[in-house]
Amino acid sequence: MVYHSSFVDEEGINKACGCPLLPLKSHIKGPAPVLEQDSTDIVDEAITFFRANVFFRNFDIQSSADKLLIYLTFYINIALKRLEGCRTLAEGTKVVINLGLEDVPVPGESGFPFPGLFALPQSLREAELFRNYLKQIREETSGRLLSVAYRPNGTPNKWWLAFAKRKFMNIIVP
């Protein structure tokens, strides 16, 4: 059974491209509202559910927050593939920073991994808002992923990096 997001109540949450701009407990500047540090956010859910959800080829969407969970699961898969060859936390950090500097495509642009999952942006402003949100959430996910993919002594955690070999929803990671 696929794990779904607990963020089903979207009252008062802004949306872009049919995706809720959920609050994050983040220090990274961006369009996401700030959440208290002791709360669980969508990034925590994505990292917690990743090792179970990565095995599924189909994902039944129950709320629009599930779309974001799918996107983050795919992004974590990409990040783990890039971290696979890194033997130290310093190397991994450099690789993840470079991944964060890559262009972030939005629905309707080439390179966006899930055509049809998110609505096309209605304006340039909405496209930029969604791009900035995805950039912020990717940077936040990368930082938190490093803390689970590497042990406190800086060596790789094989129980996490082994999942780099998995294909999420049969999508081949570049």
Coordinates of C-alpha atoms in Angstrom, one line a residue:
M1 CA 0.0 0.0 0.0
V2 CA 1.3 3.4 -1.0
Y3 CA 1.9 6.0 1.7
H4 CA -0.1 9.2 1.1
S5 CA 0.5 12.7 2.4
S6 CA -1.3 13.7 5.6
F7 CA -1.7 17.2 4.2
V8 CA -5.3 16.8 2.9
D9 CA -6.8 19.9 4.4
E10 CA -5.8 22.7 1.9
E11 CA -7.9 25.5 3.4
G12 CA -6.0 28.7 3.3
I13 CA -3.1 27.2 1.3
N14 CA -2.1 28.9 -2.0
K15 CA -1.7 26.8 -5.1
A16 CA 0.3 27.0 -8.3
C17 CA -0.1 24.7 -11.2
G18 CA -2.7 22.7 -9.2
C19 CA -0.1 22.0 -6.5
P20 CA -0.5 23.3 -2.9
L21 CA 2.4 25.5 -1.8
L22 CA 2.6 23.8 1.6
P23 CA 4.5 25.4 4.5
L24 CA 8.1 24.2 5.2
K25 CA 10.2 24.3 8.2
S26 CA 13.0 25.9 6.2
H27 CA 15.7 28.5 6.6
I28 CA 15.9 28.8 2.8
K29 CA 14.4 31.9 1.3
G30 CA 11.4 31.2 -1.0
P31 CA 7.7 31.4 -1.5
A32 CA 6.8 28.7 0.9
P33 CA 5.1 29.7 4.2
V34 CA 7.2 29.0 7.3
L35 CA 6.3 26.2 9.6
E36 CA 7.3 25.7 13.3
Q37 CA 10.5 23.5 13.6
D38 CA 8.7 20.9 15.8
S39 CA 6.0 20.2 13.1
T40 CA 6.1 17.7 10.3
D41 CA 6.2 19.1 6.8
I42 CA 5.9 17.5 3.3
V43 CA 9.7 17.1 3.1
D44 CA 9.7 15.0 6.3
E45 CA 6.9 12.9 4.9
A46 CA 8.7 12.4 1.6
I47 CA 12.0 11.3 3.3
T48 CA 10.1 9.1 5.8
F49 CA 7.9 7.4 3.1
F50 CA 10.6 7.2 0.4
R51 CA 11.9 3.7 1.0
A52 CA 8.4 2.3 0.9
N53 CA 6.9 4.4 -1.9
V54 CA 9.9 3.9 -4.3
F55 CA 8.8 0.3 -4.8
F56 CA 5.5 1.2 -6.4
R57 CA 4.8 1.6 -10.1
N58 CA 1.4 3.2 -9.6
F59 CA 0.5 5.9 -7.2
D60 CA -3.2 6.6 -6.5
I61 CA -3.5 10.3 -5.9
Q62 CA -5.9 11.1 -3.0
S63 CA -5.1 14.8 -2.5
S64 CA -3.1 17.4 -4.4
A65 CA -0.4 17.1 -1.7
D66 CA 0.2 13.6 -3.0
K67 CA 1.4 15.2 -6.3
L68 CA 4.1 17.0 -4.3
L69 CA 4.9 13.8 -2.5
I70 CA 5.4 12.0 -5.9
Y71 CA 7.6 14.9 -7.2
L72 CA 9.7 14.8 -4.0
T73 CA 10.0 11.0 -4.1
F74 CA 11.3 11.3 -7.7
Y75 CA 13.7 14.1 -6.7
I76 CA 15.1 12.0 -3.7
N77 CA 15.6 9.2 -6.2
I78 CA 17.6 11.5 -8.5
A79 CA 19.7 12.8 -5.5
L80 CA 20.5 9.3 -4.3
K81 CA 21.6 8.3 -7.8
R82 CA 24.0 11.3 -7.8
L83 CA 25.2 10.5 -4.2
E84 CA 25.9 6.9 -5.1
G85 CA 29.5 7.4 -6.0
C86 CA 30.3 9.8 -3.2
R87 CA 32.3 8.3 -0.4
T88 CA 32.3 11.2 2.1
L89 CA 29.8 13.7 3.3
A90 CA 31.9 16.5 1.8
E91 CA 31.7 15.0 -1.7
G92 CA 28.0 14.4 -1.3
T93 CA 27.4 17.9 -0.2
K94 CA 29.2 19.2 -3.3
V95 CA 27.1 16.9 -5.6
V96 CA 23.8 17.9 -4.0
I97 CA 24.7 21.7 -4.2
N98 CA 25.4 21.2 -7.9
L99 CA 22.0 19.4 -8.3
G100 CA 20.3 22.3 -6.6
L101 CA 21.9 24.7 -9.1
E102 CA 20.4 22.9 -12.1
D103 CA 17.4 24.5 -13.8
V104 CA 14.0 23.5 -12.4
P105 CA 11.5 22.9 -15.2
V106 CA 7.8 23.5 -14.6
P107 CA 4.9 21.8 -16.3
G108 CA 4.8 22.4 -20.0
E109 CA 8.6 22.8 -20.3
S110 CA 10.9 20.1 -21.6
G111 CA 12.5 18.1 -18.8
F112 CA 9.6 18.2 -16.4
P113 CA 9.3 14.6 -15.3
F114 CA 5.5 14.3 -14.8
P115 CA 3.6 15.8 -17.8
G116 CA -0.1 15.8 -17.0
L117 CA 0.3 15.4 -13.2
F118 CA 0.4 19.1 -12.6
A119 CA -1.8 21.7 -14.4
L120 CA 0.0 24.0 -16.9
P121 CA 0.7 27.5 -15.5
Q122 CA -1.9 30.0 -16.5
S123 CA 0.6 32.9 -16.5
L124 CA 4.3 33.6 -16.4
R125 CA 3.9 34.8 -12.8
E126 CA 2.4 31.4 -11.8
A127 CA 5.2 29.6 -13.6
E128 CA 7.8 31.5 -11.7
L129 CA 6.1 31.1 -8.4
F130 CA 5.9 27.3 -8.9
R131 CA 9.5 27.2 -10.2
N132 CA 10.7 29.1 -7.1
Y133 CA 8.7 26.8 -4.8
L134 CA 10.1 23.7 -6.4
K135 CA 13.6 25.1 -6.1
Q136 CA 13.1 25.9 -2.4
I137 CA 11.6 22.5 -1.7
R138 CA 14.4 20.7 -3.6
E139 CA 17.1 22.6 -1.7
E140 CA 15.4 21.8 1.6
T141 CA 15.0 18.2 0.7
S142 CA 18.6 17.9 -0.3
G143 CA 19.9 19.3 3.0
R144 CA 17.7 16.9 5.0
L145 CA 18.5 14.0 2.8
L146 CA 22.2 14.4 3.4
S147 CA 21.6 13.9 7.2
V148 CA 20.0 10.4 6.5
A149 CA 22.2 9.3 3.6
Y150 CA 25.4 9.8 5.6
R151 CA 26.2 8.8 9.1
P152 CA 27.4 11.3 11.7
N153 CA 31.0 10.3 11.0
G154 CA 30.6 11.3 7.3
T155 CA 30.5 7.8 5.8
P156 CA 27.7 6.7 3.4
N157 CA 24.6 4.9 4.9
K158 CA 24.3 1.9 2.7
W159 CA 20.7 1.3 3.9
W160 CA 19.8 4.6 2.1
L161 CA 22.1 4.6 -0.8
A162 CA 21.0 1.1 -1.8
F163 CA 17.7 2.7 -2.9
A164 CA 19.5 4.6 -5.6
K165 CA 19.2 1.5 -7.8
R166 CA 15.3 1.6 -7.7
K167 CA 13.2 3.2 -10.5
F168 CA 10.3 5.1 -9.1
M169 CA 7.1 4.6 -11.2
N170 CA 9.3 3.0 -13.9
I171 CA 10.9 6.4 -14.7
I172 CA 14.5 6.3 -15.8
V173 CA 16.5 8.8 -13.9
P174 CA 18.9 10.8 -16.0

